[in-house]
Coordinates of C-alpha atoms in Angstrom, one line a residue:
Chain T
M734 CA -95.9 80.2 25.3
K735 CA -94.6 78.0 28.1
A736 CA -96.4 77.3 31.4
A737 CA -94.7 79.1 34.3
N738 CA -93.2 75.8 35.7
E739 CA -91.5 75.1 32.4
I740 CA -89.6 78.3 32.3
S741 CA -86.0 77.9 33.5
A742 CA -84.5 79.7 36.4
S743 CA -82.0 81.4 34.2
V744 CA -84.6 82.9 31.9
I745 CA -86.5 84.1 35.0
G746 CA -83.3 85.5 36.3
R747 CA -82.9 87.6 33.2
L748 CA -86.4 89.2 33.3
P749 CA -85.6 91.9 35.8
R750 CA -82.7 93.0 33.7
Y751 CA -84.8 93.3 30.6
Y752 CA -87.4 95.2 32.6
R753 CA -84.7 97.6 33.9
F754 CA -83.3 98.2 30.5
L755 CA -86.7 98.8 29.0
C756 CA -87.4 101.4 31.8
E757 CA -84.2 103.2 30.9
L758 CA -85.0 103.1 27.1
Q759 CA -88.4 104.6 27.8
N760 CA -86.8 107.3 30.0
D761 CA -84.5 108.1 27.1
G762 CA -87.5 108.5 24.9
I763 CA -86.9 105.4 22.7
V764 CA -90.2 104.1 21.3
R765 CA -89.1 101.0 19.3
I766 CA -86.0 98.8 19.4
S767 CA -84.8 95.8 17.4
S768 CA -83.6 92.6 19.1
G769 CA -80.2 93.4 17.6
E770 CA -80.0 96.8 19.3
L771 CA -81.4 95.4 22.5
S772 CA -78.7 92.7 22.4
K773 CA -75.9 95.2 21.9
R774 CA -77.0 97.3 24.8
M775 CA -77.6 94.4 27.2
G776 CA -74.7 92.1 26.3
F777 CA -77.0 89.1 25.5
T778 CA -77.0 87.7 22.0
A779 CA -80.0 88.6 19.8
S780 CA -81.0 84.9 19.5
Q781 CA -80.9 84.5 23.3
I782 CA -83.3 87.5 23.6
R783 CA -85.6 86.1 21.0
Q784 CA -85.5 82.7 22.7
D785 CA -86.2 84.2 26.1
F786 CA -89.2 86.3 24.8
N787 CA -90.6 83.2 23.0
C788 CA -91.0 81.6 26.4
F789 CA -93.7 84.2 27.0
G790 CA -95.2 84.1 23.5
G791 CA -93.0 86.4 21.5
F792 CA -93.9 90.1 21.7
G793 CA -92.3 91.2 18.5
Q794 CA -93.1 91.1 14.8
Q795 CA -90.2 89.9 12.6
G796 CA -88.5 93.0 11.1
Y797 CA -90.5 95.5 13.1
G798 CA -88.6 95.4 16.4
Y799 CA -90.3 95.7 19.8
N800 CA -92.4 98.6 21.1
V801 CA -90.5 99.6 24.2
E802 CA -93.5 100.7 26.3
Q803 CA -95.6 97.6 25.4
L804 CA -92.7 95.3 26.1
K805 CA -91.9 97.0 29.4
N806 CA -95.6 96.6 30.4
E807 CA -95.6 92.9 29.4
M808 CA -92.4 92.3 31.5
A809 CA -94.0 94.1 34.5
S810 CA -97.0 91.9 34.1
I811 CA -95.0 88.7 33.8
L812 CA -92.9 89.7 36.9
G813 CA -96.1 90.4 38.8
L814 CA -95.0 93.9 39.6
S815 CA -98.6 95.2 39.4
T816 CA -99.9 92.5 41.8
L817 CA -100.0 93.9 45.4
K818 CA -97.9 91.9 47.7
Q819 CA -97.5 92.5 51.4
A820 CA -94.1 92.2 53.0
I821 CA -92.8 92.3 56.5
L822 CA -89.2 92.9 57.5
I823 CA -87.5 91.0 60.3
G824 CA -84.4 92.7 61.6
A825 CA -84.0 96.4 61.9
G826 CA -80.2 96.5 62.1
N827 CA -77.9 98.2 59.6
M828 CA -79.0 96.2 56.6
G829 CA -82.6 96.0 57.5
R830 CA -82.8 99.8 57.9
A831 CA -80.9 100.3 54.6
V832 CA -83.3 98.0 52.8
A833 CA -86.4 99.6 54.3
R834 CA -85.2 103.1 53.5
Q835 CA -83.6 102.5 50.1
M836 CA -85.8 100.1 48.2
N837 CA -88.7 101.4 46.2
F838 CA -91.1 98.6 47.2
A839 CA -94.2 100.2 45.7
E840 CA -92.6 100.2 42.2
M841 CA -92.5 96.5 42.4
G842 CA -96.0 96.0 43.9
F843 CA -94.7 95.4 47.4
R844 CA -96.1 97.1 50.5
L845 CA -93.8 96.9 53.5
S846 CA -96.4 96.7 56.3
A847 CA -94.4 95.8 59.4
I848 CA -90.9 95.8 60.8
F849 CA -89.8 93.5 63.7
D850 CA -86.7 93.3 65.8
C851 CA -85.7 91.3 68.8
D852 CA -84.0 94.3 70.4
K853 CA -86.5 95.8 72.8
N854 CA -84.7 99.1 72.8
L855 CA -85.8 99.6 69.2
E856 CA -89.5 99.1 69.9
G857 CA -91.7 102.0 68.8
L858 CA -88.9 103.7 66.7
K859 CA -90.1 104.2 63.1
I860 CA -88.5 103.6 59.8
K861 CA -90.2 105.4 56.9
G862 CA -93.2 105.8 59.2
I863 CA -93.4 102.1 60.1
P864 CA -93.0 101.4 63.8
I865 CA -90.5 98.7 64.9
R866 CA -92.3 95.9 66.8
P867 CA -90.9 93.2 69.0
N868 CA -90.6 89.7 67.5
S869 CA -93.1 88.5 70.0
Q870 CA -95.8 90.2 67.9
I871 CA -94.9 88.4 64.7
A872 CA -97.5 85.6 65.2
E873 CA -100.4 88.0 65.9
F874 CA -99.5 90.3 63.1
C875 CA -99.2 87.5 60.5
A876 CA -102.5 85.9 61.7
E877 CA -104.3 89.1 61.1
H878 CA -102.6 90.5 58.0
R879 CA -101.4 87.4 56.1
P880 CA -98.3 88.9 54.6
D881 CA -97.0 87.3 51.4
M882 CA -93.3 87.6 52.0
A883 CA -90.8 88.1 54.8
I884 CA -87.5 90.0 54.3
L885 CA -84.9 88.5 56.6
C886 CA -82.2 90.9 57.7
L887 CA -81.3 89.2 60.9
P888 CA -78.2 87.3 62.0
Q889 CA -77.8 83.8 60.7
N890 CA -78.0 82.2 64.2
Q891 CA -81.4 83.9 64.8
A892 CA -82.8 82.9 61.4
P893 CA -83.7 79.2 61.9
E894 CA -86.1 79.8 64.8
V895 CA -87.8 82.8 63.1
V896 CA -88.1 81.0 59.8
D897 CA -89.7 78.0 61.6
E898 CA -92.3 80.4 63.1
L899 CA -92.9 82.2 59.8
V900 CA -93.4 78.9 57.9
L901 CA -95.9 77.7 60.5
L902 CA -97.7 81.1 60.1
G903 CA -98.1 80.4 56.4
I904 CA -95.4 82.5 54.9
E905 CA -93.9 80.8 51.8
S906 CA -91.7 83.5 50.3
F907 CA -88.5 84.9 51.7
W908 CA -86.1 87.6 50.6
N909 CA -83.1 86.4 52.5
F910 CA -80.2 88.6 53.5
S911 CA -79.1 86.2 56.3
H912 CA -76.8 83.3 55.3
Y913 CA -79.2 80.8 56.7
D914 CA -80.0 78.1 54.0
I915 CA -83.8 78.1 54.1
H916 CA -84.1 75.6 51.2
A917 CA -82.2 73.0 53.1
K918 CA -85.1 72.7 55.6
Y919 CA -87.9 74.0 53.4
P920 CA -87.3 72.9 49.8
A921 CA -90.7 74.1 48.7
A922 CA -90.2 77.7 49.9
N923 CA -89.8 80.6 47.5
V924 CA -86.4 82.0 48.4
E925 CA -84.3 84.7 46.9
N926 CA -81.0 84.8 48.7
V927 CA -78.8 88.0 48.7
H928 CA -75.3 87.0 49.4
L929 CA -73.3 90.2 49.3
S930 CA -70.1 88.5 50.3
D931 CA -70.3 86.2 47.3
S932 CA -70.3 89.2 45.1
L933 CA -67.4 90.7 46.9
M934 CA -65.5 87.4 46.7
T935 CA -66.1 87.3 42.9
L936 CA -64.6 90.8 42.7
S937 CA -61.7 89.6 44.8
Y938 CA -61.1 86.9 42.2
K939 CA -61.2 89.4 39.3
I940 CA -58.8 91.8 41.1
K941 CA -56.3 89.0 41.8
N942 CA -56.4 87.7 38.2
R943 CA -56.2 91.1 36.7
E944 CA -53.0 91.8 38.7
N945 CA -51.6 88.5 37.4
R946 CA -52.1 89.5 33.7
Chain W
M122 CA -55.6 73.3 35.0
K123 CA -56.9 76.2 32.9
A124 CA -55.5 79.8 32.7
A125 CA -57.6 82.3 34.5
N126 CA -58.9 83.9 31.3
E127 CA -60.2 80.5 30.1
I128 CA -62.4 80.0 33.1
S129 CA -66.0 80.9 32.4
A130 CA -67.9 83.5 34.4
S131 CA -70.4 80.9 35.6
V132 CA -67.6 78.7 37.2
I133 CA -66.2 81.8 38.8
G134 CA -69.6 82.8 40.0
R135 CA -69.9 79.4 41.8
L136 CA -66.6 79.6 43.7
P137 CA -67.8 81.9 46.5
R138 CA -70.6 79.4 47.1
Y139 CA -68.2 76.5 47.4
Y140 CA -66.1 78.5 49.7
R141 CA -69.1 79.4 51.9
F142 CA -70.2 75.8 52.1
L143 CA -66.7 74.6 52.9
C144 CA -66.5 77.1 55.8
E145 CA -69.7 75.8 57.2
L146 CA -68.6 72.2 56.8
Q147 CA -65.4 73.0 58.7
N148 CA -67.4 74.8 61.4
D149 CA -69.5 71.7 61.7
G150 CA -66.3 69.6 62.3
I151 CA -66.5 67.8 59.0
V152 CA -63.0 66.8 57.8
R153 CA -63.6 64.9 54.5
I154 CA -66.5 65.0 52.0
S155 CA -67.3 63.2 48.8
S156 CA -68.3 65.1 45.7
G157 CA -71.6 63.2 45.9
E158 CA -72.3 64.5 49.4
L159 CA -71.1 68.0 48.5
S160 CA -73.5 67.9 45.6
K161 CA -76.4 66.9 47.8
R162 CA -75.8 69.7 50.2
M163 CA -75.2 72.4 47.5
G164 CA -77.7 71.4 44.9
F165 CA -75.2 71.2 42.1
T166 CA -74.7 67.8 40.3
A167 CA -71.6 65.8 41.4
S168 CA -70.3 65.9 37.8
Q169 CA -70.7 69.7 37.7
I170 CA -68.6 69.9 40.9
R171 CA -65.9 67.7 39.5
Q172 CA -65.9 69.7 36.2
D173 CA -65.6 73.0 38.2
F174 CA -62.8 71.7 40.3
N175 CA -61.0 70.4 37.3
C176 CA -60.7 73.9 36.0
F177 CA -58.3 74.5 38.9
G178 CA -56.5 71.2 38.7
G179 CA -58.7 68.8 40.6
F180 CA -58.1 68.8 44.4
G181 CA -59.4 65.3 45.0
Q182 CA -58.4 61.7 44.7
Q183 CA -60.9 59.4 43.0
G184 CA -62.7 57.5 45.8
Y185 CA -61.2 59.4 48.7
G186 CA -63.3 62.6 48.6
Y187 CA -62.0 66.0 49.4
N188 CA -60.2 67.2 52.5
V189 CA -62.5 70.1 53.7
E190 CA -59.9 72.3 55.2
Q191 CA -57.5 71.9 52.3
L192 CA -60.2 72.5 49.7
K193 CA -61.4 75.6 51.6
N194 CA -57.8 76.9 51.7
E195 CA -57.4 76.2 47.9
M196 CA -60.7 78.1 47.2
A197 CA -59.6 81.0 49.4
S198 CA -56.3 81.2 47.5
I199 CA -58.0 81.0 44.1
L200 CA -60.5 83.7 45.1
G201 CA -57.5 85.9 46.2
L202 CA -59.0 86.2 49.7
S203 CA -55.6 86.2 51.3
T204 CA -54.3 89.0 49.0
L205 CA -54.6 92.4 50.7
K206 CA -56.8 94.7 48.7
Q207 CA -57.5 98.3 49.6
A208 CA -61.0 99.5 49.1
I209 CA -62.7 102.9 49.3
L210 CA -66.4 103.6 49.7
I211 CA -68.2 106.4 47.9
G212 CA -71.5 107.3 49.4
A213 CA -72.3 107.1 53.1
G214 CA -76.1 107.0 52.8
N215 CA -78.2 104.2 54.1
M216 CA -76.7 101.5 51.9
G217 CA -73.2 102.7 52.2
R218 CA -73.4 102.7 56.0
A219 CA -75.0 99.3 56.0
V220 CA -72.2 97.9 53.8
A221 CA -69.4 99.5 55.8
R222 CA -70.8 98.3 59.1
Q223 CA -72.1 94.9 58.1
M224 CA -69.5 93.4 55.7
N225 CA -66.6 91.5 57.1
F226 CA -64.1 93.0 54.7
A227 CA -61.0 91.6 56.4
E228 CA -62.2 88.0 56.0
M229 CA -62.0 88.5 52.2
G230 CA -58.7 90.3 52.3
F231 CA -60.2 93.8 51.8
R232 CA -59.3 96.8 53.9
L233 CA -61.8 99.7 53.8
S234 CA -59.4 102.6 54.0
A235 CA -61.6 105.6 53.3
I236 CA -65.2 106.8 53.0
F237 CA -66.4 109.7 50.9
D238 CA -69.7 111.5 50.6
C239 CA -70.8 114.6 48.7
D240 CA -72.9 115.7 51.7
K241 CA -70.7 118.2 53.6
N242 CA -72.8 117.7 56.8
L243 CA -71.4 114.2 57.1
E244 CA -67.7 115.3 57.0
G245 CA -65.8 114.1 60.0
L246 CA -68.4 111.6 61.2
K247 CA -67.0 108.2 61.5
I248 CA -68.2 104.7 60.5
K249 CA -66.4 101.9 62.1
G250 CA -63.7 104.4 63.0
I251 CA -63.2 105.6 59.5
P252 CA -63.9 109.3 59.0
I253 CA -66.2 110.4 56.2
R254 CA -64.4 112.8 53.8
P255 CA -65.8 115.1 51.2
N256 CA -65.7 113.9 47.5
S257 CA -63.3 116.7 46.8
Q258 CA -60.6 114.7 48.6
I259 CA -61.0 111.6 46.4
A260 CA -58.2 112.6 44.0
E261 CA -55.6 113.3 46.6
F262 CA -56.4 110.2 48.6
C263 CA -56.2 107.9 45.6
A264 CA -53.0 109.5 44.3
E265 CA -51.4 108.8 47.7
H266 CA -52.9 105.4 48.7
R267 CA -53.7 103.8 45.3
P268 CA -56.8 101.8 46.4
D269 CA -57.6 98.7 44.4
M270 CA -61.3 99.0 44.4
A271 CA -64.2 101.4 44.9
I272 CA -67.5 100.5 46.4
L273 CA -70.2 102.7 44.8
C274 CA -73.2 103.4 47.1
L275 CA -74.2 106.6 45.6
P276 CA -77.3 107.6 43.5
Q277 CA -77.2 106.6 39.9
N278 CA -77.2 110.2 38.7
Q279 CA -74.0 111.0 40.6
A280 CA -72.2 107.8 39.5
P281 CA -71.0 108.8 36.0
E282 CA -69.0 111.8 37.1
V283 CA -67.5 109.9 40.1
V284 CA -66.6 106.8 38.0
D285 CA -64.9 109.0 35.3
E286 CA -62.8 110.5 38.1
L287 CA -62.0 107.2 39.6
V288 CA -61.0 105.6 36.3
L289 CA -58.7 108.5 35.6
L290 CA -57.1 108.0 39.0
G291 CA -56.3 104.4 38.0
I292 CA -59.1 102.5 39.8
E293 CA -60.1 99.5 37.7
S294 CA -62.4 97.5 40.0
F295 CA -65.9 98.5 41.2
W296 CA -68.4 96.9 43.6
N297 CA -71.4 98.7 42.2
F298 CA -74.6 99.2 44.2
S299 CA -75.7 102.1 42.0
H300 CA -77.7 101.2 38.9
Y301 CA -75.2 103.0 36.7
D302 CA -73.9 100.7 33.9
I303 CA -70.1 101.1 34.2
H304 CA -69.4 98.5 31.6
A305 CA -71.2 100.4 28.9
K306 CA -68.6 103.2 29.1
Y307 CA -65.6 101.2 30.5
P308 CA -65.9 97.6 29.1
A309 CA -62.5 96.7 30.5
A310 CA -63.3 97.6 34.1
N311 CA -63.8 94.8 36.7
V312 CA -67.3 95.3 37.9
E313 CA -69.6 93.4 40.3
N314 CA -73.0 94.9 40.2
V315 CA -75.4 94.4 43.1
H316 CA -79.0 94.9 41.8
L317 CA -81.1 94.4 44.9
S318 CA -84.3 95.3 42.9
D319 CA -83.6 92.5 40.4
S320 CA -83.6 90.0 43.2
L321 CA -86.9 91.5 44.6
M322 CA -88.5 91.3 41.1
T323 CA -87.5 87.7 40.8
L324 CA -89.2 87.0 44.1
S325 CA -92.2 88.9 42.8
Y326 CA -92.4 86.6 39.8
K327 CA -92.1 83.5 42.1
I328 CA -94.9 84.8 44.4
K329 CA -97.2 85.5 41.4
N330 CA -96.6 82.1 39.8
R331 CA -97.0 80.3 43.1
E332 CA -100.4 82.0 43.6
N333 CA -101.4 80.8 40.2
R334 CA -100.7 77.2 40.9

């Protein structure tokens, strides 16, 4: 079993997908699965799957396959889904509202505890029962509640100032929907960027090259 | 220069990021950049960048660096951003509305031409000037307008039936926000999946393992 800092970003990037597939298998009533069958369903090679799992100490007995529920629980534990983590959302525009309403935060151990927006007209409105507060209350809220993570759904030009403030307030982890490059200024921060336009551009490439077939 | 089908998914996956960085460099007034400098800013190795660019025939002269505008335009052309592509959106819930309002489709050559939802109460409401139509009009619209791509922002349990219909209507490309696995049933489809919860789980892992340091 490897220490967390020895595990590559690409292995870590595959863990959520394993977890998702295992949840689906469990919902379908499947109790046990071989790495071969898992490989067929997920599109990874069986040896890739075994290698990935070996980073965390294995999980399976040769020839017996994996117990789906047990493996799912192991994955949840590795991913820290059962650790309670407090999140705040900055930006209650279209994307912020969609994220707040759509995501099942509790399922992943997150609790969305506050929502902030610089638009004073939104103050006091609620999303999923959580009132929208003005950005001027970020400092006080963070000092009192010590959130673990901030979700950034604000325009790129507003992001630098807000991130500076959040970092000073001790926030180290960001789920970043803005296109602001947090790592360039704060290389030690935990950042997951969501670049929806990258995904759409990749699809554009595929459409173009499909037409040229 | 390689044929499109010889270029690996990981190279293709990096193209939007190159494009984004080049747009930012151009906005910052930078005219020329070396692969070393590009590497420092993007976090890829210089040799990785040269290898990636060589898939498309190079672009640079040894020792002279890259012309930012020219390289940006080349990337746009490779990504098919200047090719007009017609898109339809299925699902006008929180995420569908956020995607319709937030994304700059035109910048990537996409035109969002219709929005559908199974909720009859939404019929006739408009998002960015585009009226929401009932799902029962999907077939007629697609037969007449032949869209290139469908954006799926509908619940996973509604996705299989809608995808079956869209594939029959000749749609081959999907920007998929639902968790339905289109490739399992249609391996030849062009699919870009957006799994926001995967990204959140990865952040959960990073938070957990940061705390354990």
